[in-house]
Amino acid sequence: MSDYKNLLEVRNLKKYFKVHEGILQAVDDVSLSISKGLTLGLVGESGCGKSTLGRLVIGLLEPTAGEVVFKGSNVFALDEKGKSRFRRDAQIVFQDPFSSLNPRMSVFQLIAEPLLINKACRNRREVEARVMELMDTVGLAERLVTSFPHELDGGRRQRIGVARALALNPDFIVLDEPVSALDVCIQAQILNLLGDLKKEYGYTYLFISHNLSVVRYVSDEVAVMYLGQVVERSGNMVLFEDPLHPYTQALLSAVPTIDLDGEGKQKKRVILEGDVPSPVDPPPGCRFAPRCFRRQERCSSESPTLSEVKPGHFAACHFA
Amino acid sequence: MGGTVMNKTVTGNSFTKGNSMWRYTFIRLRRNYLAMAGLVVILLLALTAIFAERIAPYGYATQDYMMIRKPPSAKHLLGTDEFGRDVLSRLIYGSRVSLQVGFIAVSIALAAGGMIGAVAGYFGGKIDNLLMRIMDVQLAIPTILLAIVISSVLGPGLFNLMIAVGITAIPRFARLMRASVLSVKNTEFIEAARAMGASHTRVILLYILPNCMAPLIVQATINVANAILFAATLSFLGLGVQPPYPEWGGMLSAARPYLRSNAYLSVFPGLAIMITIVALNCVGDGLRDALDPKQKR
């Protein structure tokens, strides 16, 4: 094993899909890194390529260009042995616990699947013991072991999803909107569970969400995506206190707040014009330019690069 | 885990025993009385077919020239046919051919069609196109013509008959399977299986097939009936089972000229086919419900 500074590094990653109208640039030249034991929150609106990025990072999709470096080696250049190791080390929890569990499998079978596929246990007894241990870890009652997913509520289903991801003792877990399909009170349960697991086992998370409050709650670092590109990245608090990119500013101003004091110190709301342009054959220049309130001539011809504006705080804007 | 000490912990219980999908399916099936009744009828028919020599009062070709086309009596419970042969005995022997043709032909079609459909639907693209176009070509040929061609190439006989009937039913199963696979293929749980590192074979067998079985099973039970009748058609044309060996469909068509004078000759084989089909449909319906875990109370 070579040395590595970051557990995961994404370098100039691109994923293009061929569609009827042209080439859909779902992820376009994204670079990120996550240090061991930290959580990177990835925010952006629907269709900006967050989930595609999440799938690329654990090798579910092949990138068009660029590389994903995990523990110092490129994931897409691994041999068979390395690939199976990587699969154990990097796992994913899906957004919708109603469609991500095979309806024909019992809770036991669902959680045992990764163990059986990767032959992680020597015999049946070990599998059973491990499943019970995992159910206990994620807070599923023992009696549910023979239940089927449709008999359980969303929170319990998502716990199965989490247990399944933990089964092989991964280092890194992609959480693809793990709570957005759940009720608010159950969201809190799952978020706390994920937080506890991280504290106990030192997992590294890539937390994908469109919910800014949730991201703020769980993340150590935050990256903001817009139309397949990362437009701003920084340590958590800095980004929320002092957003540099106009898109982030607009996004943050849209978070509803509760004014308990009644002092009426409402934040100034930034209203964006227009719609998100299509990611199919996007125009040159800054992708946010058509909707930007700080737009100037330069923006529609010259594409800004993600550069360090303040120490540890990156933004892709000419005027940041 | 069978005869070992009863464990107090959950780990020792039988919830992981064997292939639990089928175990649960059977438990649910047992609650469905109609399906169980159908299953009993099928089992009885199967026993009849196996022990035909013991059960049948006469041989299937034993003729009695004094008893030609006689209605049911104490001596011949279901009467005699135009050659003075006992109808009941012929029905009992005939169950062998009819059940074999029905089940084996449909099994051939189900296995081949299901596999083709699953592969086409799962892999998509060029493989899908190639396989489904072949199926389309076959669908364009009238089934009866195709069956005649196949059985005349292979020659007459029971086994060739089953192959011919089976092959003609393949496209129906393939299309049905492909459609179900397409609806299941893009769900997140398939993606989850791939993320866990499951092989294509595992994904197809454990994730796709169990979620696609319902329409296929119903189609299969209906097709058993079709296959029995289709085999009768081929026998009628002289391409199937050769006389004097009896077969329900063949008996039915042989009785056709006597429909007005000796209706019982066609009623009894017809009843035999009908009972088999109704029983099969009951089992099929029950099985479809039992295979769906959401039906569990």
Coordinates of C-alpha atoms in Angstrom, one line a residue:
Chain A
M1 CA 0.0 0.0 0.0
S2 CA 1.5 3.3 -1.0
D3 CA 1.1 6.4 1.2
Y4 CA -1.8 8.7 0.5
K5 CA -2.7 11.9 2.0
N6 CA -6.4 11.7 1.2
L7 CA -8.5 8.6 1.4
L8 CA -10.2 9.5 -1.8
E9 CA -9.2 11.8 -4.6
V10 CA -11.2 12.7 -7.7
R11 CA -9.1 14.2 -10.5
N12 CA -10.6 15.9 -13.5
L13 CA -13.5 13.4 -13.5
K14 CA -15.8 13.6 -16.5
K15 CA -18.9 11.6 -17.3
Y16 CA -20.7 12.3 -20.6
F17 CA -23.8 10.5 -21.7
K18 CA -24.8 10.2 -25.3
V19 CA -28.4 11.3 -25.7
H20 CA -30.6 12.0 -28.7
E21 CA -30.0 15.7 -28.6
G22 CA -26.2 15.6 -28.2
I23 CA -23.8 14.9 -25.3
L24 CA -25.1 15.3 -21.8
Q25 CA -22.3 16.5 -19.6
A26 CA -23.5 15.0 -16.3
V27 CA -20.1 15.5 -14.5
D28 CA -17.7 17.8 -16.1
D29 CA -14.1 18.2 -14.9
V30 CA -14.7 17.7 -11.2
S31 CA -11.8 17.4 -8.7
L32 CA -12.4 16.7 -5.1
S33 CA -10.6 15.1 -2.2
I34 CA -11.7 13.6 1.1
S35 CA -9.4 13.0 4.0
K36 CA -9.8 9.9 6.2
G37 CA -12.5 10.2 8.8
L38 CA -14.1 13.4 7.4
T39 CA -17.5 13.9 5.8
L40 CA -17.7 15.8 2.5
G41 CA -21.1 17.2 1.9
L42 CA -22.0 17.5 -1.8
V43 CA -24.9 19.9 -2.4
G44 CA -26.7 20.9 -5.6
E45 CA -30.1 21.0 -7.1
S46 CA -31.7 18.1 -8.9
G47 CA -30.0 17.0 -12.1
C48 CA -26.7 18.7 -11.3
G49 CA -24.8 15.5 -11.4
K50 CA -24.4 14.8 -7.7
S51 CA -25.7 11.2 -7.9
T52 CA -23.7 10.5 -11.0
L53 CA -20.6 11.6 -9.2
G54 CA -21.4 9.4 -6.3
R55 CA -21.8 6.4 -8.6
L56 CA -18.5 7.2 -10.3
V57 CA -16.7 7.4 -7.1
I58 CA -17.6 3.8 -6.0
G59 CA -17.0 2.5 -9.5
L60 CA -20.7 1.8 -10.4
L61 CA -20.2 3.9 -13.6
E62 CA -17.1 4.2 -15.8
P63 CA -16.0 7.8 -16.3
T64 CA -15.5 9.3 -19.7
A65 CA -12.2 10.8 -18.5
G66 CA -10.3 11.5 -15.3
E67 CA -9.5 9.3 -12.4
V68 CA -10.8 8.3 -9.0
V69 CA -7.9 7.6 -6.7
F70 CA -8.7 5.6 -3.6
K71 CA -6.0 4.8 -1.1
G72 CA -3.4 5.9 -3.6
S73 CA -4.4 3.8 -6.6
N74 CA -6.7 4.6 -9.5
V75 CA -9.9 2.7 -9.1
F76 CA -10.5 2.2 -12.8
A77 CA -7.1 0.7 -13.4
L78 CA -7.3 -2.0 -10.7
D79 CA -6.9 -5.7 -11.4
E80 CA -9.6 -8.2 -10.3
K81 CA -8.1 -8.6 -6.9
G82 CA -7.8 -4.9 -6.3
K83 CA -11.4 -4.4 -7.6
S84 CA -12.8 -6.8 -5.1
R85 CA -10.8 -5.1 -2.3
F86 CA -12.1 -1.8 -3.4
R87 CA -15.7 -3.0 -3.4
R88 CA -15.3 -4.0 0.2
D89 CA -13.8 -0.7 1.1
A90 CA -16.2 1.6 -0.7
Q91 CA -20.0 1.2 -0.3
I92 CA -23.1 3.1 -1.0
V93 CA -26.4 3.8 0.7
F94 CA -29.2 4.7 -1.7
Q95 CA -31.7 7.4 -1.6
D96 CA -35.0 5.5 -1.8
P97 CA -35.2 2.7 0.7
F98 CA -38.4 1.5 -1.0
S99 CA -36.7 0.7 -4.3
S100 CA -33.2 -0.1 -3.2
L101 CA -34.2 -3.4 -1.4
N102 CA -35.1 -6.5 -3.2
P103 CA -38.8 -7.1 -2.3
R104 CA -38.3 -10.9 -2.5
M105 CA -35.6 -11.0 0.2
S106 CA -36.0 -11.1 3.9
V107 CA -34.1 -8.7 6.2
F108 CA -31.7 -11.5 6.9
Q109 CA -31.1 -12.2 3.2
L110 CA -30.7 -8.6 2.4
I111 CA -28.0 -8.0 5.0
A112 CA -26.3 -11.3 4.3
E113 CA -26.0 -10.6 0.6
P114 CA -22.8 -8.6 0.6
L115 CA -21.2 -11.2 3.0
L116 CA -22.2 -14.1 0.7
I117 CA -21.2 -12.3 -2.5
N118 CA -17.8 -11.4 -1.3
K119 CA -17.4 -14.7 0.7
A120 CA -16.6 -12.7 3.8
C121 CA -17.6 -15.5 6.2
R122 CA -16.4 -19.0 6.4
N123 CA -19.7 -20.7 7.2
R124 CA -23.4 -20.2 7.8
R125 CA -23.0 -19.6 11.5
E126 CA -20.6 -16.8 11.0
V127 CA -22.9 -15.1 8.5
E128 CA -25.8 -15.4 11.0
A129 CA -23.7 -13.9 13.8
R130 CA -22.5 -11.1 11.6
V131 CA -26.0 -10.2 10.4
M132 CA -27.2 -10.1 14.0
E133 CA -24.3 -7.9 15.0
L134 CA -25.1 -5.5 12.1
M135 CA -28.7 -5.4 13.0
D136 CA -27.8 -4.5 16.5
T137 CA -25.3 -1.8 15.2
V138 CA -27.9 0.0 13.1
G139 CA -30.7 -0.5 15.7
L140 CA -32.9 -3.1 14.1
A141 CA -34.8 -5.3 16.5
E142 CA -33.8 -9.0 16.3
R143 CA -37.4 -10.1 15.7
L144 CA -37.4 -8.3 12.3
V145 CA -34.9 -10.7 10.9
T146 CA -37.5 -12.7 9.0
S147 CA -39.5 -9.6 7.9
F148 CA -39.7 -8.5 4.3
P149 CA -39.0 -4.9 3.3
H150 CA -42.6 -4.0 2.5
E151 CA -43.6 -4.8 6.1
L152 CA -41.2 -2.1 7.5
D153 CA -41.4 1.7 7.6
G154 CA -39.0 3.9 5.7
G155 CA -36.6 4.4 8.6
R156 CA -36.2 0.7 9.3
R157 CA -35.7 0.1 5.6
Q158 CA -33.0 2.7 5.4
R159 CA -31.4 1.0 8.5
I160 CA -31.2 -2.2 6.4
G161 CA -29.6 -0.2 3.6
V162 CA -27.0 1.2 6.1
A163 CA -26.4 -2.3 7.7
R164 CA -25.8 -3.7 4.2
A165 CA -23.3 -1.0 3.4
L166 CA -21.5 -1.6 6.7
A167 CA -21.4 -5.4 6.3
L168 CA -18.0 -5.6 4.8
N169 CA -16.3 -3.1 7.1
P170 CA -15.8 -0.4 4.5
D171 CA -13.6 2.7 5.0
F172 CA -15.6 4.9 2.8
I173 CA -19.4 5.2 2.2
V174 CA -21.2 7.2 -0.3
L175 CA -24.5 8.4 1.1
D176 CA -26.7 9.3 -1.8
E177 CA -29.4 11.4 -0.3
P178 CA -29.9 8.9 2.4
V179 CA -32.6 10.8 4.2
S180 CA -34.5 12.8 1.5
A181 CA -37.1 10.1 1.1
L182 CA -37.9 9.9 4.8
D183 CA -40.1 11.7 7.3
V184 CA -38.4 14.5 9.1
C185 CA -38.3 12.8 12.5
I186 CA -36.9 9.6 10.9
Q187 CA -34.4 11.8 9.1
A188 CA -33.0 12.9 12.4
Q189 CA -32.8 9.3 13.6
I190 CA -30.9 8.1 10.5
L191 CA -28.6 11.2 10.6
N192 CA -27.8 10.5 14.3
L193 CA -27.2 6.9 13.5
L194 CA -24.8 7.8 10.7
G195 CA -23.0 10.3 13.0
D196 CA -22.6 7.7 15.8
L197 CA -21.3 5.1 13.4
K198 CA -18.7 7.6 12.1
K199 CA -17.6 8.4 15.6
E200 CA -17.3 4.8 16.6
Y201 CA -15.8 3.3 13.4
G202 CA -14.1 6.3 11.8
Y203 CA -15.9 6.0 8.5
T204 CA -15.4 8.5 5.8
Y205 CA -18.5 9.8 4.1
L206 CA -19.4 11.4 0.9
F207 CA -22.8 12.9 1.8
I208 CA -24.9 13.8 -1.2
S209 CA -27.9 16.0 -0.6
H210 CA -30.0 18.9 -1.8
N211 CA -30.9 19.8 1.7
L212 CA -28.6 22.5 3.0
S213 CA -29.5 22.2 6.6
V214 CA -28.8 18.5 6.6
V215 CA -25.5 19.0 4.9
R216 CA -24.5 21.7 7.4
Y217 CA -25.4 19.3 10.2
V218 CA -23.3 16.4 9.1
S219 CA -20.4 17.7 7.0
D220 CA -16.8 18.7 7.8
E221 CA -16.4 20.1 4.3
V222 CA -18.8 21.2 1.7
A223 CA -18.7 21.2 -2.1
V224 CA -21.4 22.9 -4.2
M225 CA -22.3 21.6 -7.6
Y226 CA -24.0 23.3 -10.5
L227 CA -24.6 21.7 -13.8
G228 CA -21.9 19.0 -13.5
Q229 CA -19.2 21.3 -12.0
V230 CA -18.1 22.1 -8.5
V231 CA -18.5 25.9 -8.1
E232 CA -17.4 26.3 -4.5
R233 CA -15.7 24.2 -1.9
S234 CA -14.6 24.9 1.6
G235 CA -14.6 23.9 5.2
N236 CA -18.2 23.7 6.5
M237 CA -18.8 26.8 8.5
V238 CA -16.9 29.1 6.3
L239 CA -19.1 28.3 3.3
F240 CA -22.3 28.8 5.2
E241 CA -21.1 32.0 6.8
D242 CA -19.4 33.6 3.9
P243 CA -20.4 32.1 0.6
L244 CA -18.3 33.4 -2.3
H245 CA -20.0 32.1 -5.4
P246 CA -23.2 33.8 -6.4
Y247 CA -24.9 30.5 -6.9
T248 CA -24.1 29.4 -3.3
Q249 CA -25.3 32.8 -2.1
A250 CA -28.6 32.3 -3.9
L251 CA -28.9 28.8 -2.6
L252 CA -28.3 29.8 1.0
S253 CA -30.7 32.6 0.9
A254 CA -33.4 30.1 -0.2
V255 CA -33.1 28.1 3.0
P256 CA -36.2 28.8 5.1
T257 CA -35.4 30.2 8.5
I258 CA -37.6 30.6 11.6
D259 CA -37.5 34.0 13.1
L260 CA -38.2 33.2 16.8
D261 CA -37.5 36.7 18.2
G262 CA -39.8 38.4 15.8
E263 CA -37.2 41.0 15.2
G264 CA -37.9 40.7 11.5
K265 CA -34.2 40.5 10.6
Q266 CA -35.1 38.6 7.4
K267 CA -32.1 37.7 5.2
K268 CA -32.1 39.3 1.9
R269 CA -33.5 36.8 -0.5
V270 CA -31.6 36.4 -3.8
I271 CA -34.1 35.4 -6.5
L272 CA -32.5 33.8 -9.5
E273 CA -33.9 34.4 -13.0
G274 CA -34.6 31.8 -15.5
D275 CA -34.2 28.0 -15.3
V276 CA -31.3 25.6 -15.1
P277 CA -30.0 25.3 -18.6
S278 CA -29.8 21.9 -20.1
P279 CA -26.6 20.0 -19.4
V280 CA -26.7 18.8 -23.1
D281 CA -24.0 20.8 -25.0
P282 CA -23.8 23.7 -22.6
P283 CA -22.6 27.0 -24.0
P284 CA -19.0 28.2 -23.4
G285 CA -18.1 30.4 -20.5
C286 CA -19.4 30.2 -16.9
R287 CA -22.3 27.8 -16.7
F288 CA -24.0 29.9 -14.2
A289 CA -23.7 33.1 -16.2
P290 CA -27.2 33.2 -17.8
R291 CA -28.8 33.3 -14.3
C292 CA -26.1 35.2 -12.4
F293 CA -26.9 38.6 -10.9
R294 CA -23.2 39.5 -11.1
R295 CA -22.9 38.6 -14.7
Q296 CA -20.6 40.6 -17.0
E297 CA -19.4 40.3 -20.5
R298 CA -16.4 38.2 -19.6
C299 CA -18.6 35.5 -18.0
S300 CA -20.1 34.2 -21.3
S301 CA -16.8 33.7 -23.0
E302 CA -14.4 32.7 -20.4
S303 CA -14.9 29.8 -18.1
P304 CA -13.8 30.4 -14.5
T305 CA -11.7 27.8 -12.8
L306 CA -12.0 26.6 -9.2
S307 CA -9.3 28.6 -7.4
E308 CA -8.4 29.3 -3.8
V309 CA -9.9 32.6 -3.1
K310 CA -9.3 32.5 0.6
P311 CA -7.2 29.9 2.5
G312 CA -9.0 26.6 2.2
H313 CA -11.9 28.2 0.4
F314 CA -12.3 27.6 -3.3
A315 CA -14.7 29.2 -5.7
A316 CA -15.2 29.2 -9.5
C317 CA -16.2 32.8 -10.2
H318 CA -14.3 35.7 -11.9
F319 CA -15.5 38.1 -9.2
A320 CA -15.3 36.1 -6.0
Chain B
M1 CA -29.3 -27.4 11.0
G2 CA -31.8 -30.3 11.1
G3 CA -31.5 -32.5 14.1
T4 CA -29.1 -30.4 16.3
V5 CA -29.9 -29.0 19.7
M6 CA -32.6 -26.4 19.8
N7 CA -30.9 -23.1 20.3
K8 CA -32.4 -20.5 22.4
T9 CA -30.8 -17.6 20.5
V10 CA -32.3 -16.4 17.2
T11 CA -29.2 -17.5 15.4
G12 CA -30.0 -21.1 15.9
N13 CA -33.5 -20.9 14.5
S14 CA -34.7 -22.0 11.1
F15 CA -35.1 -18.6 9.5
T16 CA -32.0 -19.0 7.4
K17 CA -32.6 -22.6 6.5
G18 CA -32.3 -23.6 2.9
N19 CA -33.8 -21.6 0.2
S20 CA -36.2 -19.6 2.4
M21 CA -38.0 -18.0 -0.6
W22 CA -39.4 -21.4 -1.6
R23 CA -40.2 -22.3 2.0
Y24 CA -42.2 -19.2 2.5
T25 CA -43.9 -19.7 -0.8
F26 CA -45.0 -23.1 0.2
I27 CA -46.3 -21.9 3.6
R28 CA -48.4 -19.2 1.8
L29 CA -49.5 -21.7 -0.9
R30 CA -50.8 -24.0 1.8
R31 CA -53.3 -21.4 3.0
N32 CA -54.9 -21.2 -0.4
Y33 CA -57.5 -24.0 -0.5
L34 CA -58.3 -23.7 -4.2
A35 CA -54.6 -24.0 -5.0
M36 CA -54.2 -27.0 -2.7
A37 CA -57.3 -28.7 -4.3
G38 CA -55.7 -28.1 -7.7
L39 CA -52.5 -29.6 -6.5
V40 CA -54.2 -32.7 -5.2
V41 CA -56.0 -33.2 -8.5
I42 CA -52.7 -32.8 -10.4
L43 CA -51.0 -35.3 -8.0
L44 CA -53.9 -37.8 -8.5
L45 CA -53.6 -37.4 -12.2
A46 CA -49.8 -38.0 -12.0
L47 CA -50.4 -41.1 -9.9
T48 CA -52.9 -42.3 -12.4
A49 CA -50.4 -41.9 -15.2
I50 CA -47.7 -43.7 -13.3
F51 CA -49.8 -46.7 -12.3
A52 CA -51.9 -46.9 -15.4
E53 CA -51.3 -50.6 -15.8
R54 CA -52.6 -51.3 -12.3
I55 CA -55.6 -49.0 -12.4
A56 CA -57.0 -49.5 -15.9
P57 CA -59.6 -52.3 -16.1
Y58 CA -58.7 -53.2 -19.6
G59 CA -55.7 -52.7 -21.9
Y60 CA -55.7 -49.6 -24.1
A61 CA -55.9 -51.7 -27.3
T62 CA -58.0 -54.5 -26.0
Q63 CA -61.0 -54.8 -28.3
D64 CA -64.4 -56.3 -27.6
Y65 CA -66.3 -56.7 -30.9
M66 CA -69.6 -57.3 -29.1
M67 CA -69.3 -53.9 -27.5
I68 CA -68.9 -51.3 -30.2
R69 CA -69.9 -47.7 -29.3
K70 CA -71.8 -48.8 -26.2
P71 CA -72.8 -46.2 -23.7
P72 CA -71.5 -46.4 -20.1
S73 CA -72.5 -49.5 -18.3
A74 CA -71.3 -51.5 -15.2
K75 CA -68.9 -53.5 -17.4
H76 CA -67.5 -50.4 -19.2
L77 CA -67.9 -47.5 -16.8
L78 CA -67.4 -44.8 -19.5
G79 CA -68.6 -46.9 -22.4
T80 CA -66.7 -48.2 -25.4
D81 CA -65.4 -46.5 -28.6
E82 CA -65.9 -47.4 -32.2
F83 CA -63.4 -50.3 -32.0
G84 CA -64.9 -51.7 -28.9
R85 CA -62.1 -50.4 -26.6
D86 CA -62.8 -49.3 -23.0
V87 CA -62.9 -45.5 -22.8
L88 CA -62.0 -45.4 -19.2
S89 CA -58.9 -47.5 -19.7
R90 CA -57.9 -45.4 -22.7
L91 CA -58.3 -42.2 -20.7
I92 CA -56.1 -43.6 -17.9
Y93 CA -53.4 -44.6 -20.4
G94 CA -53.9 -41.4 -22.3
S95 CA -53.1 -39.3 -19.2
R96 CA -49.5 -40.4 -19.6
V97 CA -49.1 -38.8 -23.0
S98 CA -51.2 -35.8 -22.3
L99 CA -49.6 -34.9 -19.0
Q100 CA -46.1 -35.5 -20.3
V101 CA -46.7 -33.4 -23.4
G102 CA -48.4 -30.6 -21.4
F103 CA -45.7 -30.3 -18.7
I104 CA -42.5 -31.2 -20.6
A105 CA -43.4 -29.1 -23.7
V106 CA -44.2 -26.1 -21.5
S107 CA -41.0 -26.7 -19.4
I108 CA -39.0 -26.6 -22.6
A109 CA -40.7 -23.4 -23.7
L110 CA -40.4 -21.8 -20.2
A111 CA -36.8 -22.6 -19.8
A112 CA -35.7 -21.6 -23.3
G113 CA -38.1 -18.6 -23.7
G114 CA -37.4 -17.4 -20.2
M115 CA -33.6 -17.6 -20.7
I116 CA -33.8 -15.8 -24.0
G117 CA -36.1 -13.1 -22.7
A118 CA -34.0 -12.6 -19.5
V119 CA -30.7 -12.3 -21.4
A120 CA -32.3 -10.0 -24.0
G121 CA -33.9 -7.8 -21.4
Y122 CA -30.9 -7.7 -19.1
F123 CA -28.1 -7.1 -21.5
G124 CA -30.1 -5.0 -24.0
G125 CA -28.5 -3.4 -27.0
K126 CA -27.4 -5.7 -29.8
I127 CA -28.0 -9.0 -28.0
D128 CA -31.5 -7.8 -27.3
N129 CA -32.1 -6.8 -30.9
L130 CA -30.7 -10.0 -32.3
L131 CA -32.6 -12.4 -30.0
M132 CA -35.9 -10.6 -30.2
R133 CA -35.8 -10.3 -34.0
I134 CA -35.3 -14.1 -34.2
M135 CA -38.4 -14.4 -31.9
D136 CA -40.3 -12.1 -34.2
V137 CA -39.5 -14.2 -37.2
Q138 CA -40.7 -17.2 -35.4
L139 CA -43.9 -15.5 -34.4
A140 CA -44.5 -14.5 -38.0
I141 CA -44.7 -18.2 -39.0
P142 CA -48.1 -19.8 -38.1
T143 CA -47.6 -22.0 -35.1
I144 CA -49.3 -25.0 -36.5
L145 CA -47.2 -24.9 -39.7
L146 CA -44.1 -24.5 -37.7
A147 CA -45.0 -27.5 -35.5
I148 CA -45.8 -29.6 -38.5
V149 CA -42.4 -28.8 -40.0
I150 CA -40.5 -29.5 -36.8
S151 CA -42.3 -32.8 -36.1
S152 CA -42.0 -34.0 -39.7
V153 CA -38.3 -33.2 -39.7
L154 CA -37.8 -35.0 -36.3
G155 CA -40.2 -37.7 -37.2
P156 CA -43.3 -38.9 -35.3
G157 CA -43.1 -39.9 -31.7
L158 CA -43.9 -38.7 -28.2
F159 CA -40.6 -36.9 -27.5
N160 CA -40.4 -35.2 -30.8
L161 CA -44.0 -34.1 -30.4
M162 CA -43.0 -32.4 -27.0
I163 CA -40.1 -30.7 -28.6
A164 CA -42.2 -29.4 -31.5
V165 CA -44.9 -28.1 -29.2
G166 CA -42.3 -26.6 -26.9
I167 CA -40.5 -24.7 -29.6
T168 CA -43.6 -23.1 -30.9
A169 CA -44.4 -21.6 -27.5
I170 CA -40.9 -20.1 -27.0
P171 CA -41.5 -16.6 -28.4
R172 CA -44.5 -16.0 -26.1
F173 CA -42.4 -16.7 -23.0
A174 CA -39.4 -14.8 -24.3
R175 CA -41.4 -11.7 -25.0
L176 CA -43.2 -11.8 -21.6
M177 CA -40.0 -12.4 -19.8
R178 CA -38.2 -9.6 -21.6
A179 CA -41.0 -7.2 -20.7
S180 CA -40.9 -8.1 -17.0
V181 CA -37.1 -7.9 -16.9
L182 CA -37.1 -4.4 -18.5
S183 CA -39.5 -3.2 -15.8
V184 CA -37.2 -4.6 -13.0
K185 CA -33.8 -4.0 -14.5
N186 CA -33.5 -0.3 -13.7
T187 CA -34.6 -0.4 -10.1
E188 CA -32.2 0.7 -7.5
F189 CA -31.9 -2.8 -5.9
I190 CA -30.3 -4.1 -9.0
E191 CA -27.8 -1.2 -8.8
A192 CA -27.3 -2.0 -5.1
A193 CA -26.5 -5.7 -6.0
R194 CA -24.0 -4.5 -8.6
A195 CA -22.4 -2.2 -6.0
M196 CA -22.0 -5.2 -3.7
G197 CA -20.2 -7.0 -6.5
A198 CA -22.8 -9.5 -7.5
S199 CA -22.1 -11.3 -10.8
H200 CA -24.5 -11.1 -13.7
T201 CA -25.7 -14.7 -13.1
R202 CA -26.4 -13.9 -9.4
V203 CA -28.3 -10.7 -10.4
I204 CA -30.4 -12.5 -12.9
L205 CA -31.1 -15.5 -10.7
L206 CA -31.7 -13.9 -7.4
Y207 CA -32.8 -10.4 -8.2
I208 CA -34.5 -10.4 -11.6
L209 CA -36.1 -13.8 -12.0
P210 CA -37.9 -13.8 -8.6
N211 CA -39.4 -10.4 -9.4
C212 CA -40.5 -11.5 -12.9
M213 CA -42.0 -14.9 -12.1
A214 CA -45.7 -13.9 -11.6
P215 CA -46.8 -13.3 -15.2
L216 CA -44.6 -16.2 -16.4
I217 CA -46.2 -18.7 -14.1
V218 CA -49.7 -17.7 -15.1
Q219 CA -48.7 -17.9 -18.8
A220 CA -47.2 -21.4 -18.2
T221 CA -50.3 -22.9 -16.6
I222 CA -52.4 -21.6 -19.4
N223 CA -49.9 -22.9 -21.9
V224 CA -50.1 -26.5 -20.5
A225 CA -53.7 -26.6 -21.6
N226 CA -52.7 -25.2 -25.0
A227 CA -49.9 -27.7 -25.3
I228 CA -52.3 -30.6 -24.6
L229 CA -54.7 -29.4 -27.3
F230 CA -51.9 -28.6 -29.7
A231 CA -50.5 -32.1 -29.3
A232 CA -53.9 -33.4 -30.1
T233 CA -54.0 -31.5 -33.3
L234 CA -50.6 -32.9 -34.3
S235 CA -51.7 -36.4 -33.4
F236 CA -54.8 -35.9 -35.5
L237 CA -52.5 -35.1 -38.4
G238 CA -50.6 -38.2 -37.8
L239 CA -47.5 -36.4 -36.5
G240 CA -47.8 -37.1 -32.9
V241 CA -48.4 -40.2 -30.9
Q242 CA -49.2 -43.1 -33.2
P243 CA -52.4 -45.1 -32.8
P244 CA -53.4 -47.3 -31.2
Y245 CA -51.7 -45.6 -28.2
P246 CA -54.4 -43.3 -26.7
E247 CA -54.1 -39.6 -26.0
W248 CA -56.8 -37.3 -24.8
G249 CA -56.7 -34.9 -27.7
G250 CA -56.6 -37.8 -30.2
M251 CA -59.6 -39.4 -28.5
L252 CA -61.4 -36.2 -28.8
S253 CA -60.9 -35.8 -32.5
A254 CA -61.5 -39.5 -33.1
A255 CA -64.9 -39.1 -31.4
R256 CA -65.9 -36.2 -33.5
P257 CA -67.9 -38.1 -36.2
Y258 CA -70.1 -39.7 -33.4
L259 CA -70.9 -36.4 -31.7
R260 CA -74.6 -36.8 -32.4
S261 CA -75.0 -40.5 -31.8
N262 CA -72.5 -41.2 -29.0
A263 CA -71.7 -37.9 -27.3
Y264 CA -70.1 -39.5 -24.3
L265 CA -67.2 -40.5 -26.5
S266 CA -66.1 -36.8 -26.8
V267 CA -67.5 -35.7 -23.4
F268 CA -65.2 -37.8 -21.3
P269 CA -61.9 -36.9 -22.9
G270 CA -63.0 -33.3 -23.0
L271 CA -63.8 -33.5 -19.3
A272 CA -60.4 -35.0 -18.6
I273 CA -58.7 -32.1 -20.4
M274 CA -60.9 -29.6 -18.7
I275 CA -60.3 -30.9 -15.2
T276 CA -56.6 -30.9 -15.7
I277 CA -56.6 -27.4 -17.0
V278 CA -58.8 -26.0 -14.2
A279 CA -56.7 -27.7 -11.6
L280 CA -53.5 -26.3 -13.2
N281 CA -54.9 -22.8 -13.4
C282 CA -55.9 -22.9 -9.7
V283 CA -52.3 -24.0 -8.8
G284 CA -50.9 -21.3 -11.1
D285 CA -53.0 -18.6 -9.6
G286 CA -52.1 -19.7 -6.1
L287 CA -48.5 -20.0 -6.9
R288 CA -48.4 -16.5 -8.3
D289 CA -49.9 -15.1 -5.2
A290 CA -47.7 -17.2 -3.0
L291 CA -44.6 -16.1 -4.7
D292 CA -45.4 -12.4 -3.9
P293 CA -44.2 -11.7 -0.3
K294 CA -46.5 -8.7 -0.2
Q295 CA -49.5 -11.1 -0.1
K296 CA -48.4 -12.4 3.2
R297 CA -50.9 -11.6 5.9

